[in-house]
Amino acid sequence: MKDSILSQISELNQEDKSRLYKVIEGFLFDNEVDITKEQNKEKVAIANNCPHCESTKTRKNGHQYGVQRFVCNDCKKNFRVSTGSVTAHLKKKELLKVYIPNMLAGYSLEKCAKLTGISKQTAFDWRHKILSALGKFQKEQMLSGICESDDVFIEFSEKGNQKLEREPRKRGKSVFIKKKRGINDDKVAILISCDRKGNKHLQVASRGRISAEDISTILKDKIEPKTVLCTDGHRSFEAFAKENKLEHQTIKVSAKQYKKGIYHVQHVNQTAQDLKDWMKDFNGVATKYLQNYLNWYALKSIINESQSPLKKTVLLIATSFSAWYEFKNIINLPYIN
């Protein structure tokens, strides 16, 4: 039996061997993964802040279903360790350890649901609760040294919406449908920034052309002082750099200028291309869920390169106590209305 298994493994290609290796790692680290335990540790670390009003004036208030309960002295509301987290209102949270490796492997929602033993709708909700939790690290991400930044545009999508406010798009080219040229409200602007240390920050900015105000809103608290900002000739970036007293290096790729000494925008351009290629596997992403996929993309290399992707993901999502609220607030995002 042992020789037979080893023989079968040796016949696998490198990609399948890597996938098998990750599965074995998952089994080895499975007993160490306990999201409730990690949430408890993190909640203590942040002084049990109230998820409703963010007050630090809280105290213990007994247990509910075996979980520590708290009460806020300011807003008087009760909350538990799981309030606002991925596991809030989750009836089968023990299955997250089964679901997460399947999600990270890139399996379809239908396959994830089948392998985990949950419905397809639950698989969809779990995916976006997890990705909403990863958004915490996009909000806290800081860029330093030499930072490259650029905008990229993706078609506005109402995938899954049964009541479109526009005519549905047709596959392929049609002489009867005139597409808007250039940058317009049919496209969504994503601001991509990365530094030479490998840190990435990706955020949906707006529909249509990006403005200096959009850039300031997104990057104002994300770039450390004395950072050198490298961009193309977009005037909005120049205005942002001047306002925040940053050294700004303009690389005019349109004029076939690809490098200026140590300064270039090759990393951010490559990131934009990799993002588009990676997103093709999802067969289209609704714009209202786009930020969640950007959260995933920004952290996927950190997760995949860890010793146990399952454990790393659990540790990441256990530190977010606003994931549930952000997941519920998706329908109110300003750029989807």
GROMACS .gro file of C-alpha atoms in nm:
model
  337
    1MET     CA    1   0.000   0.000   0.000
    2LYS     CA    2   0.279   0.243   0.098
    3ASP     CA    3   0.477   0.171  -0.222
    4SER     CA    4   0.161   0.214  -0.429
    5ILE     CA    5   0.089   0.558  -0.279
    6LEU     CA    6   0.449   0.673  -0.327
    7SER     CA    7   0.439   0.550  -0.687
    8GLN     CA    8   0.122   0.746  -0.757
    9ILE     CA    9   0.270   1.061  -0.599
   10SER     CA   10   0.585   1.033  -0.813
   11GLU     CA   11   0.368   1.034  -1.126
   12LEU     CA   12   0.206   1.367  -1.038
   13ASN     CA   13   0.316   1.684  -1.214
   14GLN     CA   14   0.482   1.960  -1.015
   15GLU     CA   15   0.162   2.163  -0.975
   16ASP     CA   16  -0.032   1.866  -0.834
   17LYS     CA   17   0.259   1.775  -0.605
   18SER     CA   18   0.259   2.129  -0.463
   19ARG     CA   19  -0.115   2.111  -0.408
   20LEU     CA   20  -0.082   1.773  -0.233
   21TYR     CA   21   0.195   1.913  -0.014
   22LYS     CA   22  -0.035   2.196   0.098
   23VAL     CA   23  -0.313   1.947   0.175
   24ILE     CA   24  -0.077   1.737   0.391
   25GLU     CA   25   0.038   2.053   0.570
   26GLY     CA   26  -0.326   2.135   0.634
   27PHE     CA   27  -0.379   1.800   0.807
   28LEU     CA   28  -0.063   1.845   1.016
   29PHE     CA   29  -0.164   2.191   1.139
   30ASP     CA   30  -0.538   2.126   1.157
   31ASN     CA   31  -0.543   2.053   1.531
   32GLU     CA   32  -0.363   2.380   1.602
   33VAL     CA   33  -0.626   2.592   1.427
   34ASP     CA   34  -0.903   2.723   1.650
   35ILE     CA   35  -1.059   3.049   1.531
   36THR     CA   36  -1.254   3.102   1.856
   37LYS     CA   37  -0.933   3.072   2.058
   38GLU     CA   38  -0.755   3.320   1.830
   39GLN     CA   39  -1.047   3.564   1.851
   40ASN     CA   40  -1.038   3.545   2.230
   41LYS     CA   41  -0.665   3.625   2.235
   42GLU     CA   42  -0.707   3.916   1.995
   43LYS     CA   43  -1.006   4.056   2.181
   44VAL     CA   44  -0.804   4.068   2.502
   45ALA     CA   45  -0.515   4.232   2.315
   46ILE     CA   46  -0.735   4.523   2.201
   47ALA     CA   47  -0.889   4.572   2.547
   48ASN     CA   48  -1.226   4.432   2.438
   49ASN     CA   49  -1.325   4.745   2.245
   50CYS     CA   50  -1.698   4.775   2.184
   51PRO     CA   51  -1.773   4.685   1.818
   52HIS     CA   52  -2.080   4.912   1.823
   53CYS     CA   53  -1.931   5.244   1.941
   54GLU     CA   54  -1.556   5.153   1.968
   55SER     CA   55  -1.551   5.254   2.334
   56THR     CA   56  -1.284   5.098   2.556
   57LYS     CA   57  -1.507   5.125   2.865
   58THR     CA   58  -1.632   4.768   2.866
   59ARG     CA   59  -1.660   4.491   3.122
   60LYS     CA   60  -1.730   4.119   3.132
   61ASN     CA   61  -2.093   4.020   3.155
   62GLY     CA   62  -2.111   3.644   3.198
   63HIS     CA   63  -2.115   3.379   2.925
   64GLN     CA   64  -2.355   3.294   2.645
   65TYR     CA   65  -2.343   2.948   2.485
   66GLY     CA   66  -2.005   2.901   2.651
   67VAL     CA   67  -1.862   3.222   2.501
   68GLN     CA   68  -1.748   3.524   2.705
   69ARG     CA   69  -1.997   3.811   2.695
   70PHE     CA   70  -1.924   4.183   2.747
   71VAL     CA   71  -2.127   4.499   2.804
   72CYS     CA   72  -2.030   4.852   2.702
   73ASN     CA   73  -2.057   5.113   2.979
   74ASP     CA   74  -2.110   5.389   2.719
   75CYS     CA   75  -2.369   5.257   2.471
   76LYS     CA   76  -2.497   4.987   2.712
   77LYS     CA   77  -2.498   4.724   2.435
   78ASN     CA   78  -2.391   4.366   2.489
   79PHE     CA   79  -2.144   4.187   2.263
   80ARG     CA   80  -1.947   3.868   2.246
   81VAL     CA   81  -1.597   3.783   2.126
   82SER     CA   82  -1.739   3.689   1.787
   83THR     CA   83  -1.952   4.004   1.743
   84GLY     CA   84  -1.870   4.169   1.410
   85SER     CA   85  -1.627   3.892   1.311
   86VAL     CA   86  -1.640   3.628   1.038
   87THR     CA   87  -1.796   3.379   1.281
   88ALA     CA   88  -2.078   3.613   1.386
   89HIS     CA   89  -2.415   3.438   1.334
   90LEU     CA   90  -2.231   3.134   1.194
   91LYS     CA   91  -2.394   2.804   1.286
   92LYS     CA   92  -2.126   2.570   1.154
   93LYS     CA   93  -1.805   2.761   1.220
   94GLU     CA   94  -1.615   2.434   1.278
   95LEU     CA   95  -1.647   2.375   0.902
   96LEU     CA   96  -1.440   2.685   0.824
   97LYS     CA   97  -1.129   2.467   0.859
   98VAL     CA   98  -1.264   2.252   0.577
   99TYR     CA   99  -1.392   2.542   0.366
  100ILE     CA  100  -1.088   2.774   0.371
  101PRO     CA  101  -0.836   2.534   0.204
  102ASN     CA  102  -1.089   2.468  -0.073
  103MET     CA  103  -1.142   2.842  -0.122
  104LEU     CA  104  -0.767   2.909  -0.131
  105ALA     CA  105  -0.724   2.631  -0.389
  106GLY     CA  106  -0.943   2.836  -0.623
  107TYR     CA  107  -1.231   2.587  -0.639
  108SER     CA  108  -1.570   2.707  -0.760
  109LEU     CA  109  -1.841   2.793  -0.510
  110GLU     CA  110  -2.030   2.480  -0.612
  111LYS     CA  111  -1.727   2.258  -0.548
  112CYS     CA  112  -1.644   2.434  -0.219
  113ALA     CA  113  -2.003   2.382  -0.104
  114LYS     CA  114  -1.999   2.013  -0.197
  115LEU     CA  115  -1.663   1.941  -0.031
  116THR     CA  116  -1.758   2.132   0.285
  117GLY     CA  117  -2.116   2.005   0.317
  118ILE     CA  118  -2.287   2.345   0.298
  119SER     CA  119  -2.518   2.515   0.047
  120LYS     CA  120  -2.385   2.716  -0.248
  121GLN     CA  121  -2.532   3.037  -0.101
  122THR     CA  122  -2.356   2.971   0.230
  123ALA     CA  123  -2.029   2.908   0.043
  124PHE     CA  124  -2.075   3.245  -0.130
  125ASP     CA  125  -2.148   3.427   0.197
  126TRP     CA  126  -1.851   3.264   0.373
  127ARG     CA  127  -1.617   3.364   0.090
  128HIS     CA  128  -1.714   3.730   0.118
  129LYS     CA  129  -1.715   3.739   0.497
  130ILE     CA  130  -1.359   3.604   0.492
  131LEU     CA  131  -1.253   3.851   0.223
  132SER     CA  132  -1.421   4.138   0.410
  133ALA     CA  133  -1.209   4.043   0.713
  134LEU     CA  134  -0.892   4.059   0.503
  135GLY     CA  135  -0.982   4.420   0.422
  136LYS     CA  136  -0.854   4.515   0.769
  137PHE     CA  137  -0.499   4.470   0.642
  138GLN     CA  138  -0.559   4.688   0.336
  139LYS     CA  139  -0.675   4.965   0.567
  140GLU     CA  140  -0.366   4.928   0.787
  141GLN     CA  141  -0.114   4.881   0.506
  142MET     CA  142   0.172   5.132   0.499
  143LEU     CA  143   0.404   5.194   0.203
  144SER     CA  144   0.757   5.331   0.230
  145GLY     CA  145   1.087   5.373   0.047
  146ILE     CA  146   1.010   5.389  -0.324
  147CYS     CA  147   0.637   5.358  -0.388
  148GLU     CA  148   0.486   5.307  -0.733
  149SER     CA  149   0.124   5.395  -0.797
  150ASP     CA  150  -0.111   5.382  -1.095
  151ASP     CA  151  -0.477   5.342  -1.181
  152VAL     CA  152  -0.630   5.054  -1.375
  153PHE     CA  153  -0.981   5.029  -1.516
  154ILE     CA  154  -1.224   4.736  -1.512
  155GLU     CA  155  -1.569   4.719  -1.669
  156PHE     CA  156  -1.850   4.809  -1.427
  157SER     CA  157  -2.041   4.487  -1.360
  158GLU     CA  158  -2.383   4.414  -1.211
  159LYS     CA  159  -2.330   4.039  -1.225
  160GLY     CA  160  -2.605   3.858  -1.035
  161ASN     CA  161  -2.842   4.157  -1.041
  162GLN     CA  162  -3.182   4.058  -1.182
  163LYS     CA  163  -3.298   4.418  -1.234
  164LEU     CA  164  -3.045   4.602  -1.450
  165GLU     CA  165  -3.085   4.976  -1.504
  166ARG     CA  166  -2.922   4.946  -1.846
  167GLU     CA  167  -2.946   4.720  -2.148
  168PRO     CA  168  -2.762   4.390  -2.087
  169ARG     CA  169  -2.425   4.359  -2.260
  170LYS     CA  170  -2.396   4.121  -2.553
  171ARG     CA  171  -2.109   3.879  -2.590
  172GLY     CA  172  -1.878   3.951  -2.882
  173LYS     CA  173  -1.880   4.255  -3.108
  174SER     CA  174  -2.197   4.408  -3.246
  175VAL     CA  175  -2.243   4.684  -3.505
  176PHE     CA  176  -2.574   4.772  -3.339
  177ILE     CA  177  -2.427   4.854  -2.996
  178LYS     CA  178  -2.198   5.153  -2.966
  179LYS     CA  179  -1.956   5.127  -2.679
  180LYS     CA  180  -1.840   5.436  -2.496
  181ARG     CA  181  -1.482   5.521  -2.581
  182GLY     CA  182  -1.216   5.627  -2.332
  183ILE     CA  183  -1.267   5.657  -1.957
  184ASN     CA  184  -1.634   5.679  -1.856
  185ASP     CA  185  -1.888   5.566  -1.596
  186ASP     CA  186  -1.901   5.219  -1.753
  187LYS     CA  187  -1.557   5.158  -1.601
  188VAL     CA  188  -1.439   5.134  -1.240
  189ALA     CA  189  -1.106   5.287  -1.139
  190ILE     CA  190  -0.878   5.085  -0.909
  191LEU     CA  191  -0.581   5.258  -0.747
  192ILE     CA  192  -0.287   5.017  -0.719
  193SER     CA  193   0.018   5.105  -0.509
  194CYS     CA  194   0.318   4.896  -0.409
  195ASP     CA  195   0.664   4.951  -0.266
  196ARG     CA  196   0.993   4.769  -0.326
  197LYS     CA  197   0.944   4.562  -0.008
  198GLY     CA  198   0.652   4.378  -0.166
  199ASN     CA  199   0.375   4.559   0.024
  200LYS     CA  200   0.063   4.614  -0.186
  201HIS     CA  201  -0.240   4.835  -0.147
  202LEU     CA  202  -0.533   4.805  -0.385
  203GLN     CA  203  -0.858   4.996  -0.351
  204VAL     CA  204  -1.158   5.075  -0.568
  205ALA     CA  205  -1.155   5.453  -0.618
  206SER     CA  206  -1.456   5.553  -0.823
  207ARG     CA  207  -1.647   5.504  -1.144
  208GLY     CA  208  -1.492   5.689  -1.434
  209ARG     CA  209  -1.187   5.909  -1.423
  210ILE     CA  210  -0.992   5.918  -1.099
  211SER     CA  211  -0.945   6.257  -0.930
  212ALA     CA  212  -0.688   6.416  -0.699
  213GLU     CA  213  -0.946   6.393  -0.421
  214ASP     CA  214  -0.983   6.017  -0.479
  215ILE     CA  215  -0.607   5.967  -0.460
  216SER     CA  216  -0.581   6.177  -0.143
  217THR     CA  217  -0.866   5.986   0.024
  218ILE     CA  218  -0.703   5.650  -0.051
  219LEU     CA  219  -0.331   5.722  -0.003
  220LYS     CA  220  -0.315   6.006   0.249
  221ASP     CA  221  -0.253   5.780   0.550
  222LYS     CA  222  -0.087   5.495   0.358
  223ILE     CA  223   0.246   5.650   0.262
  224GLU     CA  224   0.515   5.718   0.519
  225PRO     CA  225   0.710   6.048   0.519
  226LYS     CA  226   1.021   6.068   0.297
  227THR     CA  227   0.874   5.810   0.059
  228VAL     CA  228   0.950   5.867  -0.311
  229LEU     CA  229   0.635   5.839  -0.521
  230CYS     CA  230   0.677   5.707  -0.877
  231THR     CA  231   0.385   5.749  -1.119
  232ASP     CA  232   0.306   5.829  -1.479
  233GLY     CA  233   0.227   6.186  -1.587
  234HIS     CA  234  -0.121   6.193  -1.427
  235ARG     CA  235  -0.163   6.545  -1.283
  236SER     CA  236  -0.369   6.418  -0.990
  237PHE     CA  237  -0.065   6.229  -0.857
  238GLU     CA  238   0.148   6.542  -0.892
  239ALA     CA  239  -0.106   6.740  -0.689
  240PHE     CA  240  -0.118   6.469  -0.421
  241ALA     CA  241   0.263   6.453  -0.392
  242LYS     CA  242   0.290   6.831  -0.367
  243GLU     CA  243   0.017   6.855  -0.103
  244ASN     CA  244   0.181   6.584   0.111
  245LYS     CA  245   0.539   6.706   0.054
  246LEU     CA  246   0.655   6.386  -0.113
  247GLU     CA  247   0.931   6.358  -0.370
  248HIS     CA  248   0.759   6.273  -0.698
  249GLN     CA  249   0.927   6.099  -0.992
  250THR     CA  250   0.729   6.102  -1.316
  251ILE     CA  251   0.789   5.815  -1.559
  252LYS     CA  252   0.630   5.893  -1.896
  253VAL     CA  253   0.572   5.544  -2.032
  254SER     CA  254   0.354   5.687  -2.312
  255ALA     CA  255   0.665   5.866  -2.439
  256LYS     CA  256   0.862   5.538  -2.418
  257GLN     CA  257   1.041   5.641  -2.100
  258TYR     CA  258   1.054   5.323  -1.891
  259LYS     CA  259   1.318   5.406  -1.633
  260LYS     CA  260   1.479   5.707  -1.467
  261GLY     CA  261   1.780   5.579  -1.274
  262ILE     CA  262   1.643   5.357  -0.996
  263TYR     CA  263   1.292   5.488  -1.049
  264HIS     CA  264   1.031   5.312  -1.263
  265VAL     CA  265   0.670   5.189  -1.252
  266GLN     CA  266   0.734   4.834  -1.369
  267HIS     CA  267   0.626   4.673  -1.041
  268VAL     CA  268   0.287   4.844  -1.032
  269ASN     CA  269   0.227   4.775  -1.403
  270GLN     CA  270   0.312   4.406  -1.352
  271THR     CA  271   0.082   4.396  -1.048
  272ALA     CA  272  -0.202   4.538  -1.259
  273GLN     CA  273  -0.150   4.274  -1.528
  274ASP     CA  274  -0.124   3.990  -1.273
  275LEU     CA  275  -0.446   4.111  -1.108
  276LYS     CA  276  -0.638   4.102  -1.436
  277ASP     CA  277  -0.503   3.755  -1.521
  278TRP     CA  278  -0.588   3.622  -1.173
  279MET     CA  279  -0.942   3.756  -1.186
  280LYS     CA  280  -1.016   3.577  -1.513
  281ASP     CA  281  -1.061   3.253  -1.314
  282PHE     CA  282  -1.372   3.401  -1.150
  283ASN     CA  283  -1.549   3.453  -1.485
  284GLY     CA  284  -1.643   3.809  -1.402
  285VAL     CA  285  -1.676   3.981  -1.065
  286ALA     CA  286  -1.966   4.204  -0.963
  287THR     CA  287  -1.838   4.555  -0.891
  288LYS     CA  288  -1.996   4.555  -0.544
  289TYR     CA  289  -1.771   4.259  -0.451
  290LEU     CA  290  -1.462   4.387  -0.633
  291GLN     CA  291  -1.292   4.531  -0.323
  292ASN     CA  292  -1.314   4.193  -0.151
  293TYR     CA  293  -1.122   4.029  -0.435
  294LEU     CA  294  -0.862   4.307  -0.417
  295ASN     CA  295  -0.823   4.228  -0.045
  296TRP     CA  296  -0.761   3.863  -0.138
  297TYR     CA  297  -0.515   3.941  -0.416
  298ALA     CA  298  -0.309   4.176  -0.196
  299LEU     CA  299  -0.256   3.902   0.065
  300LYS     CA  300  -0.260   3.584  -0.145
  301SER     CA  301   0.118   3.558  -0.178
  302ILE     CA  302   0.161   3.600   0.200
  303ILE     CA  303  -0.100   3.329   0.260
  304ASN     CA  304   0.020   3.084  -0.005
  305GLU     CA  305   0.387   3.111   0.093
  306SER     CA  306   0.320   3.046   0.462
  307GLN     CA  307   0.388   2.705   0.614
  308SER     CA  308   0.016   2.647   0.660
  309PRO     CA  309  -0.216   2.864   0.443
  310LEU     CA  310  -0.512   2.749   0.652
  311LYS     CA  311  -0.356   2.857   0.981
  312LYS     CA  312  -0.231   3.185   0.831
  313THR     CA  313  -0.578   3.270   0.698
  314VAL     CA  314  -0.742   3.191   1.033
  315LEU     CA  315  -0.491   3.413   1.213
  316LEU     CA  316  -0.562   3.696   0.969
  317ILE     CA  317  -0.941   3.683   0.983
  318ALA     CA  318  -0.949   3.631   1.361
  319THR     CA  319  -0.814   3.984   1.412
  320SER     CA  320  -1.102   4.156   1.230
  321PHE     CA  321  -1.410   4.249   1.432
  322SER     CA  322  -1.579   4.454   1.158
  323ALA     CA  323  -1.597   4.188   0.883
  324TRP     CA  324  -1.965   4.111   0.940
  325TYR     CA  325  -2.063   4.480   0.929
  326GLU     CA  326  -1.859   4.543   0.613
  327PHE     CA  327  -2.012   4.238   0.447
  328LYS     CA  328  -2.362   4.367   0.526
  329ASN     CA  329  -2.271   4.720   0.409
  330ILE     CA  330  -2.161   4.610   0.060
  331ILE     CA  331  -2.495   4.718  -0.092
  332ASN     CA  332  -2.431   5.076   0.026
  333LEU     CA  333  -2.094   5.128  -0.146
  334PRO     CA  334  -2.098   5.469  -0.324
  335TYR     CA  335  -1.956   5.347  -0.656
  336ILE     CA  336  -2.223   5.084  -0.723
  337ASN     CA  337  -2.521   5.321  -0.714
   0.00000   0.00000   0.00000
